[in-house]
Amino acid sequence: MFIRPKKPTPLAHVRYSMEDLGYKIDSADGRVRSIATNETFDYDAIGDKKQAHDMYQKLAAAASRAMLDYLADELQMEAIAVPSSNEPHCHVYATRQALHKEKLVVIVVGNGNLAGIWGWNVLVKQGANEGTAIQYIKDCQAQGAGVLVLNPNMNIVAPDGVAETYNSFIGPSTPIRGSETAEEHVGYIWSQLLRDAPVKSIAFITYNTAGIAIVDVLKYDYKRFVEKTACVAFIDSTHTLYELGEGALAWLKRGAQQWETTADADAMDVSTDRVGCSAVLVENTTEFREMTPALCKDSVVEYVLAYLDRGPIPNAAEFGPGWMAADSLPSDKSDEKSDNLTEPDNIEVIQTTQQVQDDGYIGWE
């Protein structure tokens, strides 16, 4: 006879601030530092491994939420309630008048992280400049583009009304309409905020699993997506080409590029067939794979800004089986930047010597 175990009672959920933990994010260099000593967080300096891990986890959660405040307070980005402030919601973050600019950069992070955070481990150990999209936002904004930062992993709301991720909260919760999953969040933002906005040229910067959501939008709303989107910059994307039509495959070949982590700059065996577009190898010799977005930032921003200037590919909605032939490629604007745009099948290498110190969517019609 089996004895049914009692359902565990969830522990009270405590949200620590950086100050509660005795730490701060240094405004000068973005590093997580002790308030008392100004030293950076050192996992190994805490003798007891359990205590070290516990502090690491608490700091990760506190620093991640602190960065959301940074987006709103320091970068003066508007926190837009999704789906609305009158019901359970999360926020996406937009620079001033972002959805009314001619050019817009949309940043989507990968699995588990809050808006604009590439990796909470890098944020805690290396700082905000490397662990978040802050430098991407500043660079794109400086060139006149609007920036919208999505929040795909805040899918639920706790009983006290605060949005949470599935990784950060255990207990009764309410799903956020339209953001029940990361893919649905991206689809909802596309259908409700982006596709009918007056923006003329959109570029997506996606990290890791976020690429899956963007390819889903390309798949399910192909015509409107290619009429609005200039390019997609994939960073270590895990998307596949499964069930993509010939038009979508042709568009990826011309309108997207992958930046892919390698530990060896001489390892030139990256396959462009898996992701359907040209690839750039990013040498990352650090202990964090999540450092890659910081290491390739200049290359990604340069690519995105050039393609935003070009704009969406003319007549891309009419792409067919013969489009991949060189003589059938749509003509781009004949300016200098367009002439230098990366063509399909190019593989470049970005090297670094930096050292580390220690399927369906709501609202789609």
CSV table of C-alpha atoms in Angstrom, one decimal:
chain,number,residue,atom,x,y,z
A,1,MET,CA,0.0,0.0,0.0
A,2,PHE,CA,1.4,3.4,-1.0
A,3,ILE,CA,1.1,6.3,1.4
A,4,ARG,CA,0.3,9.5,-0.4
A,5,PRO,CA,2.7,12.2,0.8
A,6,LYS,CA,1.4,15.4,2.2
A,7,LYS,CA,1.6,18.4,-0.1
A,8,PRO,CA,4.4,20.6,1.2
A,9,THR,CA,3.4,24.0,2.4
A,10,PRO,CA,5.2,26.7,0.4
A,11,LEU,CA,7.6,28.8,2.5
A,12,ALA,CA,6.9,32.5,2.9
A,13,HIS,CA,8.4,34.3,-0.1
A,14,VAL,CA,10.9,37.0,0.9
A,15,ARG,CA,12.2,39.6,-1.6
A,16,TYR,CA,15.4,41.0,-0.4
A,17,SER,CA,16.7,44.4,-1.6
A,18,MET,CA,20.4,44.9,-2.2
A,19,GLU,CA,20.6,47.0,1.0
A,20,ASP,CA,19.0,44.2,3.0
A,21,LEU,CA,21.9,42.0,1.9
A,22,GLY,CA,24.5,44.6,2.6
A,23,TYR,CA,25.4,45.2,-1.1
A,24,LYS,CA,24.9,47.8,-3.7
A,25,ILE,CA,25.4,48.2,-7.5
A,26,ASP,CA,28.2,50.6,-8.0
A,27,SER,CA,27.0,53.5,-10.2
A,28,ALA,CA,30.6,54.0,-11.6
A,29,ASP,CA,31.4,50.5,-12.9
A,30,GLY,CA,28.2,48.5,-12.4
A,31,ARG,CA,29.8,46.0,-10.1
A,32,VAL,CA,28.0,44.4,-7.1
A,33,ARG,CA,29.9,45.7,-4.1
A,34,SER,CA,29.7,45.4,-0.3
A,35,ILE,CA,28.3,48.6,1.3
A,36,ALA,CA,30.6,48.2,4.3
A,37,THR,CA,33.9,47.4,2.5
A,38,ASN,CA,33.2,48.4,-1.2
A,39,GLU,CA,34.7,45.0,-2.2
A,40,THR,CA,33.1,43.1,-5.0
A,41,PHE,CA,31.2,40.0,-4.2
A,42,ASP,CA,33.5,37.0,-3.7
A,43,TYR,CA,31.8,33.7,-3.6
A,44,ASP,CA,35.0,31.8,-2.6
A,45,ALA,CA,35.6,34.2,0.3
A,46,ILE,CA,32.6,32.8,2.1
A,47,GLY,CA,33.9,29.7,3.8
A,48,ASP,CA,30.7,27.8,4.1
A,49,LYS,CA,29.5,26.6,0.6
A,50,LYS,CA,25.9,26.5,1.6
A,51,GLN,CA,26.0,30.0,3.0
A,52,ALA,CA,27.9,31.2,-0.1
A,53,HIS,CA,25.3,29.6,-2.5
A,54,ASP,CA,22.4,31.1,-0.5
A,55,MET,CA,23.9,34.6,-0.6
A,56,TYR,CA,24.6,34.1,-4.3
A,57,GLN,CA,21.0,33.2,-5.0
A,58,LYS,CA,19.6,36.1,-2.9
A,59,LEU,CA,22.0,38.6,-4.6
A,60,ALA,CA,21.0,37.3,-8.0
A,61,ALA,CA,17.3,38.0,-7.3
A,62,ALA,CA,17.9,41.3,-5.6
A,63,ALA,CA,20.3,42.6,-8.3
A,64,SER,CA,18.0,41.5,-11.1
A,65,ARG,CA,15.1,43.5,-9.6
A,66,ALA,CA,17.4,46.4,-9.0
A,67,MET,CA,18.2,46.5,-12.7
A,68,LEU,CA,14.5,46.9,-13.5
A,69,ASP,CA,14.5,50.0,-11.3
A,70,TYR,CA,17.7,51.1,-13.1
A,71,LEU,CA,15.9,50.9,-16.5
A,72,ALA,CA,13.0,53.0,-15.2
A,73,ASP,CA,14.9,55.5,-12.9
A,74,GLU,CA,18.4,55.9,-14.4
A,75,LEU,CA,17.7,55.3,-18.1
A,76,GLN,CA,14.2,56.9,-17.8
A,77,MET,CA,12.5,54.1,-19.7
A,78,GLU,CA,8.8,53.9,-19.5
A,79,ALA,CA,7.5,50.8,-17.7
A,80,ILE,CA,4.5,49.7,-19.9
A,81,ALA,CA,2.1,47.3,-18.1
A,82,VAL,CA,1.3,44.2,-20.1
A,83,PRO,CA,-1.5,43.4,-20.8
A,84,SER,CA,-2.7,46.4,-18.6
A,85,SER,CA,-2.4,47.9,-15.2
A,86,ASN,CA,-6.0,46.8,-14.4
A,87,GLU,CA,-5.2,43.1,-14.2
A,88,PRO,CA,-2.2,40.8,-13.3
A,89,HIS,CA,0.6,42.2,-15.4
A,90,CYS,CA,4.4,42.5,-16.0
A,91,HIS,CA,6.2,45.4,-17.5
A,92,VAL,CA,8.2,46.0,-20.7
A,93,TYR,CA,10.5,49.0,-20.9
A,94,ALA,CA,10.6,51.6,-23.6
A,95,THR,CA,12.8,54.6,-24.2
A,96,ARG,CA,11.0,57.9,-24.6
A,97,GLN,CA,8.6,57.8,-27.6
A,98,ALA,CA,10.2,54.5,-28.7
A,99,LEU,CA,7.1,53.2,-30.5
A,100,HIS,CA,6.8,56.4,-32.4
A,101,LYS,CA,10.4,56.6,-33.7
A,102,GLU,CA,11.2,55.7,-37.3
A,103,LYS,CA,13.7,53.0,-36.0
A,104,LEU,CA,13.2,50.6,-33.1
A,105,VAL,CA,15.5,48.0,-31.5
A,106,VAL,CA,13.7,45.3,-29.5
A,107,ILE,CA,15.8,43.4,-27.0
A,108,VAL,CA,14.6,39.9,-25.8
A,109,VAL,CA,16.6,37.9,-23.2
A,110,GLY,CA,16.8,34.2,-22.8
A,111,ASN,CA,15.3,31.7,-20.4
A,112,GLY,CA,14.7,32.6,-16.8
A,113,ASN,CA,16.1,36.1,-16.6
A,114,LEU,CA,14.3,39.4,-16.0
A,115,ALA,CA,14.1,42.2,-18.6
A,116,GLY,CA,17.4,43.2,-20.0
A,117,ILE,CA,19.5,40.7,-18.1
A,118,TRP,CA,21.7,38.4,-20.1
A,119,GLY,CA,22.7,36.3,-17.1
A,120,TRP,CA,22.2,36.9,-13.4
A,121,ASN,CA,25.5,35.0,-12.7
A,122,VAL,CA,27.4,37.5,-14.8
A,123,LEU,CA,25.5,40.4,-13.2
A,124,VAL,CA,26.5,39.3,-9.7
A,125,LYS,CA,30.1,38.4,-10.4
A,126,GLN,CA,31.1,40.7,-13.2
A,127,GLY,CA,28.6,43.6,-13.0
A,128,ALA,CA,25.8,45.3,-14.9
A,129,ASN,CA,27.9,46.4,-17.9
A,130,GLU,CA,28.6,42.7,-18.8
A,131,GLY,CA,25.6,41.0,-17.4
A,132,THR,CA,22.8,43.3,-18.8
A,133,ALA,CA,21.8,45.0,-22.0
A,134,ILE,CA,22.4,48.5,-20.6
A,135,GLN,CA,25.3,49.2,-22.9
A,136,TYR,CA,23.2,48.0,-25.9
A,137,ILE,CA,20.4,50.4,-24.9
A,138,LYS,CA,22.7,53.4,-24.5
A,139,ASP,CA,24.5,52.7,-27.8
A,140,CYS,CA,21.3,52.3,-29.8
A,141,GLN,CA,19.7,55.3,-28.2
A,142,ALA,CA,22.7,57.4,-28.9
A,143,GLN,CA,22.2,56.8,-32.6
A,144,GLY,CA,18.6,57.9,-32.5
A,145,ALA,CA,16.9,54.6,-32.4
A,146,GLY,CA,14.1,53.8,-29.9
A,147,VAL,CA,14.6,50.8,-27.7
A,148,LEU,CA,12.0,48.4,-26.3
A,149,VAL,CA,13.1,45.7,-23.7
A,150,LEU,CA,10.8,42.8,-23.4
A,151,ASN,CA,10.2,40.7,-20.2
A,152,PRO,CA,9.4,37.2,-21.5
A,153,ASN,CA,10.1,35.3,-18.3
A,154,MET,CA,7.8,37.2,-15.9
A,155,ASN,CA,4.8,34.9,-16.5
A,156,ILE,CA,2.9,34.9,-13.1
A,157,VAL,CA,1.8,37.2,-10.4
A,158,ALA,CA,2.2,36.3,-6.7
A,159,PRO,CA,-0.7,36.7,-4.2
A,160,ASP,CA,0.7,40.2,-3.2
A,161,GLY,CA,0.4,41.4,-6.8
A,162,VAL,CA,4.1,41.3,-7.7
A,163,ALA,CA,5.1,39.7,-11.0
A,164,GLU,CA,7.4,36.8,-10.7
A,165,THR,CA,9.1,34.1,-12.9
A,166,TYR,CA,8.4,30.4,-12.6
A,167,ASN,CA,12.0,30.1,-11.3
A,168,SER,CA,11.7,32.7,-8.6
A,169,PHE,CA,8.4,31.8,-6.9
A,170,ILE,CA,6.8,28.7,-5.5
A,171,GLY,CA,3.2,28.7,-4.3
A,172,PRO,CA,-0.2,29.9,-5.6
A,173,SER,CA,0.0,32.3,-8.4
A,174,THR,CA,-2.0,33.9,-11.3
A,175,PRO,CA,-0.8,33.6,-14.9
A,176,ILE,CA,-0.4,36.9,-16.7
A,177,ARG,CA,-2.7,37.0,-19.7
A,178,GLY,CA,-0.8,37.0,-22.9
A,179,SER,CA,2.5,36.2,-21.1
A,180,GLU,CA,1.8,32.7,-19.8
A,181,THR,CA,5.0,31.6,-21.5
A,182,ALA,CA,8.0,33.4,-22.9
A,183,GLU,CA,6.8,32.7,-26.5
A,184,GLU,CA,3.3,34.0,-25.8
A,185,HIS,CA,4.8,37.1,-24.2
A,186,VAL,CA,6.8,37.9,-27.4
A,187,GLY,CA,3.8,37.1,-29.6
A,188,TYR,CA,1.5,39.3,-27.5
A,189,ILE,CA,3.9,42.3,-27.7
A,190,TRP,CA,4.3,41.8,-31.4
A,191,SER,CA,0.5,41.7,-32.0
A,192,GLN,CA,-0.5,44.4,-29.5
A,193,LEU,CA,2.4,46.9,-29.5
A,194,LEU,CA,4.6,46.4,-32.5
A,195,ARG,CA,3.0,45.4,-35.8
A,196,ASP,CA,0.6,48.3,-36.0
A,197,ALA,CA,2.9,50.9,-34.4
A,198,PRO,CA,4.1,53.8,-36.6
A,199,VAL,CA,7.7,52.5,-36.4
A,200,LYS,CA,9.0,51.9,-40.0
A,201,SER,CA,12.0,49.7,-39.3
A,202,ILE,CA,12.4,47.2,-36.4
A,203,ALA,CA,15.5,45.2,-35.4
A,204,PHE,CA,15.4,42.4,-32.9
A,205,ILE,CA,18.3,41.5,-30.6
A,206,THR,CA,17.6,38.1,-29.1
A,207,TYR,CA,19.7,35.9,-26.7
A,208,ASN,CA,19.5,32.1,-26.4
A,209,THR,CA,16.0,30.8,-26.2
A,210,ALA,CA,14.5,34.1,-27.2
A,211,GLY,CA,15.4,33.3,-30.8
A,212,ILE,CA,12.7,30.5,-30.7
A,213,ALA,CA,10.0,33.1,-30.0
A,214,ILE,CA,11.1,35.4,-32.8
A,215,VAL,CA,11.2,32.6,-35.3
A,216,ASP,CA,7.7,31.7,-34.2
A,217,VAL,CA,6.5,35.2,-35.0
A,218,LEU,CA,8.2,35.0,-38.4
A,219,LYS,CA,6.5,31.6,-39.0
A,220,TYR,CA,3.0,32.6,-38.0
A,221,ASP,CA,2.8,36.2,-39.1
A,222,TYR,CA,5.2,36.1,-41.9
A,223,LYS,CA,3.8,38.8,-44.2
A,224,ARG,CA,3.4,41.5,-41.5
A,225,PHE,CA,6.7,40.6,-39.8
A,226,VAL,CA,8.9,41.0,-42.9
A,227,GLU,CA,7.1,44.2,-43.9
A,228,LYS,CA,8.1,45.8,-40.6
A,229,THR,CA,11.3,44.0,-39.6
A,230,ALA,CA,14.7,45.0,-40.9
A,231,CYS,CA,16.8,42.3,-39.2
A,232,VAL,CA,17.2,39.9,-36.4
A,233,ALA,CA,20.5,39.6,-34.5
A,234,PHE,CA,20.6,36.1,-32.8
A,235,ILE,CA,23.1,35.6,-30.0
A,236,ASP,CA,23.6,31.9,-29.2
A,237,SER,CA,20.1,31.3,-30.5
A,238,THR,CA,18.6,27.8,-30.0
A,239,HIS,CA,15.9,28.2,-32.7
A,240,THR,CA,15.4,25.7,-35.4
A,241,LEU,CA,14.1,25.9,-39.0
A,242,TYR,CA,11.3,23.3,-38.4
A,243,GLU,CA,8.2,23.9,-40.5
A,244,LEU,CA,9.4,27.2,-41.8
A,245,GLY,CA,8.2,28.0,-45.3
A,246,GLU,CA,10.4,28.9,-48.3
A,247,GLY,CA,9.7,32.6,-47.8
A,248,ALA,CA,10.7,32.5,-44.1
A,249,LEU,CA,13.9,30.6,-44.9
A,250,ALA,CA,14.8,33.0,-47.7
A,251,TRP,CA,14.2,36.0,-45.4
A,252,LEU,CA,16.4,34.5,-42.6
A,253,LYS,CA,19.2,34.1,-45.2
A,254,ARG,CA,19.1,37.8,-46.0
A,255,GLY,CA,17.7,39.4,-42.8
A,256,ALA,CA,19.4,37.7,-39.9
A,257,GLN,CA,22.7,36.8,-38.4
A,258,GLN,CA,23.9,34.5,-35.6
A,259,TRP,CA,26.7,35.4,-33.1
A,260,GLU,CA,27.8,32.0,-31.7
A,261,THR,CA,30.1,31.3,-28.7
A,262,THR,CA,33.3,29.4,-29.2
A,263,ALA,CA,36.2,28.8,-26.8
A,264,ASP,CA,38.6,28.4,-29.7
A,265,ALA,CA,39.0,31.2,-32.3
A,266,ASP,CA,40.4,28.6,-34.8
A,267,ALA,CA,37.4,26.4,-34.5
A,268,MET,CA,35.7,27.3,-37.8
A,269,ASP,CA,33.3,24.4,-38.0
A,270,VAL,CA,30.1,26.4,-37.2
A,271,SER,CA,27.2,25.3,-39.3
A,272,THR,CA,25.0,28.0,-40.8
A,273,ASP,CA,22.5,25.4,-41.8
A,274,ARG,CA,21.1,24.9,-38.3
A,275,VAL,CA,20.2,28.6,-37.8
A,276,GLY,CA,19.4,29.5,-41.5
A,277,CYS,CA,21.6,32.6,-41.7
A,278,SER,CA,25.2,33.7,-41.7
A,279,ALA,CA,27.3,33.3,-38.5
A,280,VAL,CA,29.9,35.2,-36.4
A,281,LEU,CA,32.0,33.2,-34.0
A,282,VAL,CA,32.6,35.0,-30.7
A,283,GLU,CA,35.6,33.7,-28.8
A,284,ASN,CA,34.7,33.5,-25.1
A,285,THR,CA,37.5,32.2,-22.9
A,286,THR,CA,35.7,33.2,-19.7
A,287,GLU,CA,34.0,30.9,-17.3
A,288,PHE,CA,30.6,32.3,-18.3
A,289,ARG,CA,28.9,31.5,-21.6
A,290,GLU,CA,26.5,34.4,-20.7
A,291,MET,CA,29.4,36.8,-21.2
A,292,THR,CA,29.0,36.4,-25.0
A,293,PRO,CA,26.5,39.2,-25.5
A,294,ALA,CA,28.9,41.7,-23.8
A,295,LEU,CA,31.8,40.4,-25.9
A,296,CYS,CA,30.0,40.9,-29.2
A,297,LYS,CA,28.1,44.0,-28.3
A,298,ASP,CA,30.0,46.4,-30.7
A,299,SER,CA,29.6,44.0,-33.6
A,300,VAL,CA,25.9,43.4,-33.0
A,301,VAL,CA,25.1,47.1,-32.6
A,302,GLU,CA,26.9,48.0,-35.8
A,303,TYR,CA,25.0,45.3,-37.7
A,304,VAL,CA,21.6,46.3,-36.2
A,305,LEU,CA,22.1,50.0,-36.9
A,306,ALA,CA,23.2,49.4,-40.5
A,307,TYR,CA,20.1,47.2,-41.2
A,308,LEU,CA,17.8,49.7,-39.5
A,309,ASP,CA,19.0,52.3,-41.9
A,310,ARG,CA,18.4,50.0,-44.8
A,311,GLY,CA,14.9,49.2,-43.5
A,312,PRO,CA,12.7,46.1,-44.3
A,313,ILE,CA,13.6,44.2,-47.4
A,314,PRO,CA,11.4,45.5,-50.3
A,315,ASN,CA,8.7,43.1,-51.5
A,316,ALA,CA,9.9,40.5,-48.9
A,317,ALA,CA,6.3,39.3,-48.5
A,318,GLU,CA,6.5,38.0,-52.1
A,319,PHE,CA,9.6,35.8,-51.6
A,320,GLY,CA,9.3,32.5,-53.3
A,321,PRO,CA,11.4,29.4,-54.1
A,322,GLY,CA,13.5,31.2,-56.7
A,323,TRP,CA,14.3,34.2,-54.4
A,324,MET,CA,17.6,32.8,-53.2
A,325,ALA,CA,19.2,33.0,-56.7
A,326,ALA,CA,21.6,36.0,-56.7
A,327,ASP,CA,19.9,37.6,-59.7
A,328,SER,CA,16.5,37.7,-57.9
A,329,LEU,CA,17.6,39.4,-54.7
A,330,PRO,CA,15.7,42.6,-54.1
A,331,SER,CA,17.8,45.6,-54.6
A,332,ASP,CA,18.8,47.6,-51.5
A,333,LYS,CA,19.3,51.3,-51.2
A,334,SER,CA,22.5,52.1,-52.9
A,335,ASP,CA,24.1,53.9,-50.0
A,336,GLU,CA,27.5,53.1,-48.6
A,337,LYS,CA,26.2,51.3,-45.6
A,338,SER,CA,24.0,49.0,-47.7
A,339,ASP,CA,27.0,48.1,-49.9
A,340,ASN,CA,28.9,46.9,-46.8
A,341,LEU,CA,26.1,44.8,-45.3
A,342,THR,CA,27.0,41.2,-44.4
A,343,GLU,CA,26.0,38.7,-47.1
A,344,PRO,CA,24.8,35.2,-46.4
A,345,ASP,CA,27.3,32.4,-45.5
A,346,ASN,CA,30.0,34.8,-44.2
A,347,ILE,CA,31.7,33.5,-41.0
A,348,GLU,CA,33.7,36.0,-39.0
A,349,VAL,CA,35.5,35.7,-35.7
A,350,ILE,CA,35.4,38.1,-32.8
A,351,GLN,CA,38.3,37.5,-30.5
A,352,THR,CA,38.7,38.6,-26.9
A,353,THR,CA,41.4,38.6,-24.3
A,354,GLN,CA,39.1,39.8,-21.5
A,355,GLN,CA,39.6,37.9,-18.3
A,356,VAL,CA,37.0,37.0,-15.7
A,357,GLN,CA,37.9,37.9,-12.2
A,358,ASP,CA,36.8,35.4,-10.0
A,359,ASP,CA,2.9,27.6,-30.5
A,360,GLY,CA,-0.2,30.0,-30.6
A,361,TYR,CA,-0.5,33.5,-29.3
A,362,ILE,CA,-3.2,35.6,-27.7
A,363,GLY,CA,-4.3,38.5,-29.9
A,364,TRP,CA,-3.1,37.2,-33.2
A,365,GLU,CA,-5.6,37.7,-36.0
